[in-house]
Tab-separated table of C-alpha atoms and ligand atoms in Angstrom:
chain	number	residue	atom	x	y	z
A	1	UNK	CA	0.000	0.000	0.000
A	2	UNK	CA	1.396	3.434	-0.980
A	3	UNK	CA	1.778	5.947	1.962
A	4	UNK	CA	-0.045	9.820	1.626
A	5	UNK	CA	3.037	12.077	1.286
A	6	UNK	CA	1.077	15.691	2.120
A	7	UNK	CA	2.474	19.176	0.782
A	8	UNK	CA	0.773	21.869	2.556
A	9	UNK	CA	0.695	25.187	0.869
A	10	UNK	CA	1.366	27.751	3.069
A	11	UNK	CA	2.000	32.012	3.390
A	12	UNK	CA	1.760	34.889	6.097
A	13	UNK	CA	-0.282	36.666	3.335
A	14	UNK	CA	-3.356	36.621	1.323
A	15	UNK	CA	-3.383	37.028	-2.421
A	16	UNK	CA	0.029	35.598	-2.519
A	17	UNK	CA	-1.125	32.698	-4.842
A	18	UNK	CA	-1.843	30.073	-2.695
A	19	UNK	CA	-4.997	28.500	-4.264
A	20	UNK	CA	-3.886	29.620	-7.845
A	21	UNK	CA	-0.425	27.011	-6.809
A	22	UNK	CA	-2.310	24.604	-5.369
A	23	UNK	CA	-4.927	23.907	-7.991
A	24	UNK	CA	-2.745	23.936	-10.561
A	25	UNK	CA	0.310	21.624	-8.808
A	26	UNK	CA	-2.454	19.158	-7.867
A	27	UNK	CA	-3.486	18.957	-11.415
A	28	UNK	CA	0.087	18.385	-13.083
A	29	UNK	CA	0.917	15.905	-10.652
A	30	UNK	CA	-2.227	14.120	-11.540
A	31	UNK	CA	-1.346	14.451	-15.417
A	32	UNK	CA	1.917	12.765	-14.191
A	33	UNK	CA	0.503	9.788	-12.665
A	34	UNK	CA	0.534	10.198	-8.972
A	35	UNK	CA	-3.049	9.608	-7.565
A	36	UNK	CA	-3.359	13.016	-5.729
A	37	UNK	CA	-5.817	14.581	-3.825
A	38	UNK	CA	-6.172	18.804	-3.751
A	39	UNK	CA	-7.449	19.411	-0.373
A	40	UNK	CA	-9.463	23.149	0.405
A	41	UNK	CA	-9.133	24.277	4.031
A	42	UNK	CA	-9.897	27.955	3.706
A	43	UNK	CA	-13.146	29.210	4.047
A	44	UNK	CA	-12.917	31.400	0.935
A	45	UNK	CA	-13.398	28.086	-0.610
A	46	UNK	CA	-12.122	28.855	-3.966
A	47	UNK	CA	-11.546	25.313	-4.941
A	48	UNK	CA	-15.867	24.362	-4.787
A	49	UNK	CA	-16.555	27.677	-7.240
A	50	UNK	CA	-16.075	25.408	-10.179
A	51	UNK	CA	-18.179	22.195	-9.107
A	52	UNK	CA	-21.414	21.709	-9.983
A	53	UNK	CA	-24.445	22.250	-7.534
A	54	UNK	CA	-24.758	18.816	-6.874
A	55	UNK	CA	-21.309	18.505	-5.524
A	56	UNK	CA	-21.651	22.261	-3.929
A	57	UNK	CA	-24.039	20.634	-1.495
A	58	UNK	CA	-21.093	17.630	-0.289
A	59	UNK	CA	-19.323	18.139	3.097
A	60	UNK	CA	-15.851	19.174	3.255
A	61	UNK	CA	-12.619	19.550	5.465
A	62	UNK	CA	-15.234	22.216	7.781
A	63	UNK	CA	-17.234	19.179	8.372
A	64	UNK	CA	-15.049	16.946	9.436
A	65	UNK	CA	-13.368	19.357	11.543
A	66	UNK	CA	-16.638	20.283	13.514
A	67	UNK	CA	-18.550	16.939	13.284
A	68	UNK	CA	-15.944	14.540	12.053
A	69	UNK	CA	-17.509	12.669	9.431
A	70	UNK	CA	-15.419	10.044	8.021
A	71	UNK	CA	-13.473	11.052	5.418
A	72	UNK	CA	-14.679	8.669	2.817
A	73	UNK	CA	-17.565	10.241	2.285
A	74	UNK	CA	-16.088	14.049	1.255
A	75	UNK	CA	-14.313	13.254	-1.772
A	76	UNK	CA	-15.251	14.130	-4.971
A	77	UNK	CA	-14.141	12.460	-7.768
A	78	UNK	CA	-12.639	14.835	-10.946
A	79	UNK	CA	-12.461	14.158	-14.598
A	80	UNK	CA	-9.256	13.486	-14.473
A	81	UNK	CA	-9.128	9.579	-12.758
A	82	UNK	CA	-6.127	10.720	-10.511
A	83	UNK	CA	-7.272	13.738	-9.219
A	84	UNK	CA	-9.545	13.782	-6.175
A	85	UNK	CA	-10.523	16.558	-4.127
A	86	UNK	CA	-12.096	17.346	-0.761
A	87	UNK	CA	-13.618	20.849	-0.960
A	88	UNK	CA	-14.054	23.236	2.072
A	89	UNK	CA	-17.469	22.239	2.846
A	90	UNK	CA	-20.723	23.346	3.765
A	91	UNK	CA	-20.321	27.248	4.238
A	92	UNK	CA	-22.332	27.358	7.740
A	93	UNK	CA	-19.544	25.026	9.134
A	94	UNK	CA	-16.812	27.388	8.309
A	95	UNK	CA	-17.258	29.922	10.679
A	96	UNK	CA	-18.564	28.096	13.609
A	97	UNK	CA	-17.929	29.621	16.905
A	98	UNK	CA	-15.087	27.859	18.586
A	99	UNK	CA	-13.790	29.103	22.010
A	100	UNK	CA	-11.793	25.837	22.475
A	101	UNK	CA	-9.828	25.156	19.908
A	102	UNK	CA	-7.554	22.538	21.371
A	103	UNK	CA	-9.560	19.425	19.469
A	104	UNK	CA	-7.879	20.797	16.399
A	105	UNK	CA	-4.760	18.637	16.541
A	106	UNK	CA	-6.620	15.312	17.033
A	107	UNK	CA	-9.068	16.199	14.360
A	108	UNK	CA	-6.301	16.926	11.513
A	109	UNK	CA	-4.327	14.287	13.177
A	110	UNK	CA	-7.540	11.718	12.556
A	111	UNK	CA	-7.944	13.516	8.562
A	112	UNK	CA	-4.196	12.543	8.180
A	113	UNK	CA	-4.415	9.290	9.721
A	114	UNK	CA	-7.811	8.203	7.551
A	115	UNK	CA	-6.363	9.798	3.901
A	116	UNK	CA	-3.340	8.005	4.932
A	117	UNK	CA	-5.290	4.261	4.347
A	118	UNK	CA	-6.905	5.680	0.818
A	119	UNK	CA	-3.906	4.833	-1.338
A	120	UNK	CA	-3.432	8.199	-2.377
A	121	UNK	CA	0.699	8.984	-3.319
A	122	UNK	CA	-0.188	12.568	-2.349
A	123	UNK	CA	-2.101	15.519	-0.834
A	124	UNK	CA	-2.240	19.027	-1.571
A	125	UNK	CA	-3.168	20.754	1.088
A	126	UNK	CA	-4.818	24.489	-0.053
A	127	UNK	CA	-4.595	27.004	3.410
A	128	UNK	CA	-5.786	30.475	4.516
A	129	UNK	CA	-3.028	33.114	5.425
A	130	UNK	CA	-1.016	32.789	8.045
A	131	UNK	CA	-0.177	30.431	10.621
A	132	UNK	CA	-2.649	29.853	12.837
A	133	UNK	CA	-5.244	27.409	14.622
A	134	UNK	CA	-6.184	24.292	12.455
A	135	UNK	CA	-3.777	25.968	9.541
A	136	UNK	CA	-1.499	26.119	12.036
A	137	UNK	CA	-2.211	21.913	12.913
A	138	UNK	CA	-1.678	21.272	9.073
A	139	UNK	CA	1.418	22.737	8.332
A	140	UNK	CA	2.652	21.212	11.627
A	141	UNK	CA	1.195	17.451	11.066
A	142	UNK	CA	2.148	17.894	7.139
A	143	UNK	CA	4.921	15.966	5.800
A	144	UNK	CA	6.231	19.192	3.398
A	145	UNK	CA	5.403	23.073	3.158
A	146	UNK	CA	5.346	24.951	-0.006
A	147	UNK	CA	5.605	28.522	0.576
A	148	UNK	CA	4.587	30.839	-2.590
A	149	UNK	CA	5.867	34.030	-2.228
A	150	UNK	CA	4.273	36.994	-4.550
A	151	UNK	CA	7.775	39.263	-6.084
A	152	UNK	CA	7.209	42.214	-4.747
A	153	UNK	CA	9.825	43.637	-1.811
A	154	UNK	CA	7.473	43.609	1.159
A	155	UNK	CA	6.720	40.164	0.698
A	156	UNK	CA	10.590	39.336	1.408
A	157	UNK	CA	10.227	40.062	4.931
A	158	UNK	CA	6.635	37.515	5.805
A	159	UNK	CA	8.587	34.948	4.094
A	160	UNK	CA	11.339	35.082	6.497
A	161	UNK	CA	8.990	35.104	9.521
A	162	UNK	CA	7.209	31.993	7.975
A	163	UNK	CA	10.596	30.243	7.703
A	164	UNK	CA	11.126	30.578	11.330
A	165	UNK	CA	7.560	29.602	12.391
A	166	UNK	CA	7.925	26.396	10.566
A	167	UNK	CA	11.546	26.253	12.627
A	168	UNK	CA	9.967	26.728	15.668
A	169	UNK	CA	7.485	23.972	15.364
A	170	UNK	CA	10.333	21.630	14.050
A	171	UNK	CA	12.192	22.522	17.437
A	172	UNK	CA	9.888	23.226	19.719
A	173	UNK	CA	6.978	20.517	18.581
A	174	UNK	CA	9.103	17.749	16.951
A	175	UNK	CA	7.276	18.653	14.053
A	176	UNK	CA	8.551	16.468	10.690
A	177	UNK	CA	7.472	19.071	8.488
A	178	UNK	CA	10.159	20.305	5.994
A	179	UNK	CA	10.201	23.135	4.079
A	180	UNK	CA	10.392	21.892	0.182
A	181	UNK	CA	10.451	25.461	-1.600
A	182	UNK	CA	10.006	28.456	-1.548
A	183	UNK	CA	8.318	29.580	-5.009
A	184	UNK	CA	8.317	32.900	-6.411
A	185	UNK	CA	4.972	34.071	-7.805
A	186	UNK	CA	3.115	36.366	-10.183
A	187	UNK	CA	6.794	37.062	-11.651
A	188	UNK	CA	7.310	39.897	-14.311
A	189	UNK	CA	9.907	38.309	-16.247
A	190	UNK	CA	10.589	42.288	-17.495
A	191	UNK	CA	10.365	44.527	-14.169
A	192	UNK	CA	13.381	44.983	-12.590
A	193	UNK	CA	10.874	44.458	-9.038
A	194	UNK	CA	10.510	40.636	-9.308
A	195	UNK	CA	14.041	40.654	-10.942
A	196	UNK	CA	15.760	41.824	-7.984
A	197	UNK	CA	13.013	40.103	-5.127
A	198	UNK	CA	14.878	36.810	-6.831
A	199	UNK	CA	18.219	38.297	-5.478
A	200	UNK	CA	17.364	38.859	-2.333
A	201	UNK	CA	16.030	35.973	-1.688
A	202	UNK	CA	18.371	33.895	-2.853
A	203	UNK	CA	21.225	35.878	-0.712
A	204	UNK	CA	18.777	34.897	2.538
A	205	UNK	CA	17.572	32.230	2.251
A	206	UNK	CA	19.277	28.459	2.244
A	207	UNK	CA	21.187	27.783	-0.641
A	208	UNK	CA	17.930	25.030	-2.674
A	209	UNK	CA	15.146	26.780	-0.984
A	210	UNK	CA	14.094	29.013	-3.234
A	211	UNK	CA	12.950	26.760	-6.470
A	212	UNK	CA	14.030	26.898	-10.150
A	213	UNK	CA	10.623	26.868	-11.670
A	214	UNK	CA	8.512	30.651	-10.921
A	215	UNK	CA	5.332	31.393	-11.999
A	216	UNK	CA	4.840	34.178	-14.044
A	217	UNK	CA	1.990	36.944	-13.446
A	218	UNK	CA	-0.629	35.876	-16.201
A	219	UNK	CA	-3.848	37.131	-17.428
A	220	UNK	CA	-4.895	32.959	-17.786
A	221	UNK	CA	-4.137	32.751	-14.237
A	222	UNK	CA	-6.937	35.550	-13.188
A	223	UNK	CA	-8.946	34.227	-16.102
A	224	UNK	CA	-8.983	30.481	-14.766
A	225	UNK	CA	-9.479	31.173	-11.455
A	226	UNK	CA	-12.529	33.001	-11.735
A	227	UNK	CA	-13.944	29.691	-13.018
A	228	UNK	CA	-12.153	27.675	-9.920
A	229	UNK	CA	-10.515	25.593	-12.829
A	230	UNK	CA	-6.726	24.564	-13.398
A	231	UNK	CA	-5.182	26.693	-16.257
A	232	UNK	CA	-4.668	23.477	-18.299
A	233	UNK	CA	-8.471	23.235	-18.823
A	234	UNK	CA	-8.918	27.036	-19.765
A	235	UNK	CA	-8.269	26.075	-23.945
A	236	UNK	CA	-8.146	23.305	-26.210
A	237	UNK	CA	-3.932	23.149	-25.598
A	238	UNK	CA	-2.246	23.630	-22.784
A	239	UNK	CA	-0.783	27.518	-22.733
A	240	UNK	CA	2.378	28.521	-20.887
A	241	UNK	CA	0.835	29.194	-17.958
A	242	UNK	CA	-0.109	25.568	-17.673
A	243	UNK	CA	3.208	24.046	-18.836
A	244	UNK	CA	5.280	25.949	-16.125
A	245	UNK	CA	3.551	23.568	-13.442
A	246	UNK	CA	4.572	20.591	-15.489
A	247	UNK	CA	7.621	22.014	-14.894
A	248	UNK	CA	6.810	22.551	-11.119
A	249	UNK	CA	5.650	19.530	-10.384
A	250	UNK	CA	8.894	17.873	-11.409
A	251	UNK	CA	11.010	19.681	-10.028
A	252	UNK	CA	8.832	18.768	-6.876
A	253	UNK	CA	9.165	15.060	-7.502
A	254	UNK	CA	12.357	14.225	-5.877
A	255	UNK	CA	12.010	17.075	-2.842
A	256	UNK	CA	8.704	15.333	-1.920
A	257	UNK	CA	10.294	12.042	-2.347
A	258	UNK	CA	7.915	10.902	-4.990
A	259	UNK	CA	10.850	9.922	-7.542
A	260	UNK	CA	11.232	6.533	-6.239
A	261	UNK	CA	8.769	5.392	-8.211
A	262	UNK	CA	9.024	8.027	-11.466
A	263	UNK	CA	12.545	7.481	-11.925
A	264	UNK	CA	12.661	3.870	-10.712
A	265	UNK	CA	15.384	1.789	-12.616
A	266	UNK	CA	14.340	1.206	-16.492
A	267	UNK	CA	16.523	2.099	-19.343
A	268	UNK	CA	15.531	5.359	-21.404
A	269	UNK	CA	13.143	4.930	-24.550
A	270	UNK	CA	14.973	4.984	-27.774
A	271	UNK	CA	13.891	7.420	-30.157
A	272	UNK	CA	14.055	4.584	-33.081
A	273	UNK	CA	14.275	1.114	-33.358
B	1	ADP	N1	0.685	33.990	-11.503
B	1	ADP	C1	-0.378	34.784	-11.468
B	1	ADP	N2	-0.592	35.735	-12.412
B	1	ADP	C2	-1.641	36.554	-12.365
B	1	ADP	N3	-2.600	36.501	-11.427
B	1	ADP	C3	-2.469	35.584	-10.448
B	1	ADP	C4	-1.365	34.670	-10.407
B	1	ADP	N4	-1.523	33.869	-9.318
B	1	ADP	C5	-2.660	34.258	-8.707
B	1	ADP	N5	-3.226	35.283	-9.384
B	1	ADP	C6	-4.460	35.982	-9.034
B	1	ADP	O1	-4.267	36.669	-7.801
B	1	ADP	C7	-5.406	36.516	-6.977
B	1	ADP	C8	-5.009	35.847	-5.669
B	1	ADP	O2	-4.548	34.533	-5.946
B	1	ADP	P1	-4.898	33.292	-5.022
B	1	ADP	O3	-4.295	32.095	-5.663
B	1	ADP	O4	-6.352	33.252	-4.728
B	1	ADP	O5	-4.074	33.702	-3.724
B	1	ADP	P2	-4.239	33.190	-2.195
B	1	ADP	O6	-4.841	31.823	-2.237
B	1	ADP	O7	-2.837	33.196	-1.664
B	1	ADP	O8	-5.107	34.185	-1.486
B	1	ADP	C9	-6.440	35.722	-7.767
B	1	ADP	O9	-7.311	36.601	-8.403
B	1	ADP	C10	-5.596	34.997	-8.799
B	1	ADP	O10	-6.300	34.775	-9.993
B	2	MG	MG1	-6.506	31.025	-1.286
């Protein structure tokens, strides 16, 4: 049985690009084979706009958290064969009053723990901003963080602060989670801005974290998530936009430790006979 290896995508901010990542990462690395499921735990729930009204009406991570339901029963199947997803839920769970909040850990714990069993290689774990309650519980209990960072200067500095949150919990609350990237988004590949938030970075950060692949600021982007939808399924072929999470997702591969299988041992295909 394959074991749930979960990436939880994570920033101090809003509007950094977390669901836009997400959505679109969860999607490549189903087009690449691995049985993946896109999980939405923010209440803006941005990942249910695109599903049908049916499917609107399906608990979600909410309802487990409140009520825990069992798992089975809150995810919803995609065209795509590999890709699953569990949407946020039912919107009168989101904002339940909570005073006590300490059932948090056992109930992402218990999420974890039942996803684990499902055969899934991984989960993508869509947040809100910041670090904090049962956000806080996922990026702690998660197995990997991805951090999208928007290029633009301020952002430099919440990036840094997230780095050492996710130290603190390492040290502090033997947490496993590692950091697999930082990734630069909404990129102008011409302002000197983004050009130079790349520098910085890369002088303060440690030397792998920030990632090869960015993702450039793109009309499609805007365009597709108005429709909840991955960028891939925005035209007949795949544009740029969609291509650069191919890209992503394997450069991902061997950080989450998903290569074992990709790249197993098999010689390379020969062009001709
Ligand atoms: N690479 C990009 N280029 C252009 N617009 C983007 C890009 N990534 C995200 N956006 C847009 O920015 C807004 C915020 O993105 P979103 O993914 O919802 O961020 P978050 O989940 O961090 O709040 C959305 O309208 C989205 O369409
Ligand atoms: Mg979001």
């Amino acid at each position: 049985m394959v074991s749930l290896i979960t990436l939880v995508v994570t920033s101090q901010k809003g509007g950094v690009g977390k669901t836009t990542v997400a959505i679109n990462l969860a999607h490549s690395l189903a087009c690449r084979g691995w049985q993946t499921l896109l999980v939405d735990t923010d209440p803006q729930n941005s990942v249910g706009l695109s599903l049908s009204e049916k499917t609107r009406r399906c608990p979600g991570y909410y309802d487990f958290l409140h009520y825990e339901c069992d798992v089975d029963e809150l995810i919803i199947p995609t065209r795509l064969p590999e890709l699953h997803l569990i949407t946020a839920g039912l919107t009168e769970t989101f904002f339940k009053l909570e005073t006590d909040t300490s059932h948090y850990a056992g109930a992402v714990a218990r999420m974890l723990g039942q996803l684990d069993g499902l055969n899934y290689d991984v989960g993508v774990l869509d947040t809100a901003a910041g670090l904090m309650g049962h956000t806080r519980e996922l990026v702690r209990q998660a197995d990997f963080a991805l951090l999208p960072q928007q290029s633009e200067p301020l952002g430099v500095r919440s990036i840094i602060q997230l780095l050492e949150g996710i130290a603190r919990l390492r040290e502090e609350e033997q947490a496993i989670v590692e950091v697999a990237g930082i990734l630069l988004t909404m990129v102008d590949p011409h302002g000197e801005e983004s050009l130079q938030v790349a520098c910085d970075l890369r002088m303060l950060v440690p030397g792998d974290t920030l990632l090869r692949t960015s993702i450039p600021r793109e009309q499609d982007f805007v365009r597709a998530s108005a429709h909840g939808v991955p960028v891939a399924l925005l035209y007949q072929k795949l544009p740029p936009a969609a291509l650069v999470f191919d890209q992503l997702a394997a450069e991902l591969e061997p950080r989450l430790t998903l290569q074992k299988v990709a790249y197993g041992e098999r010689e390379f295909t020969r062009l001709m006979d």
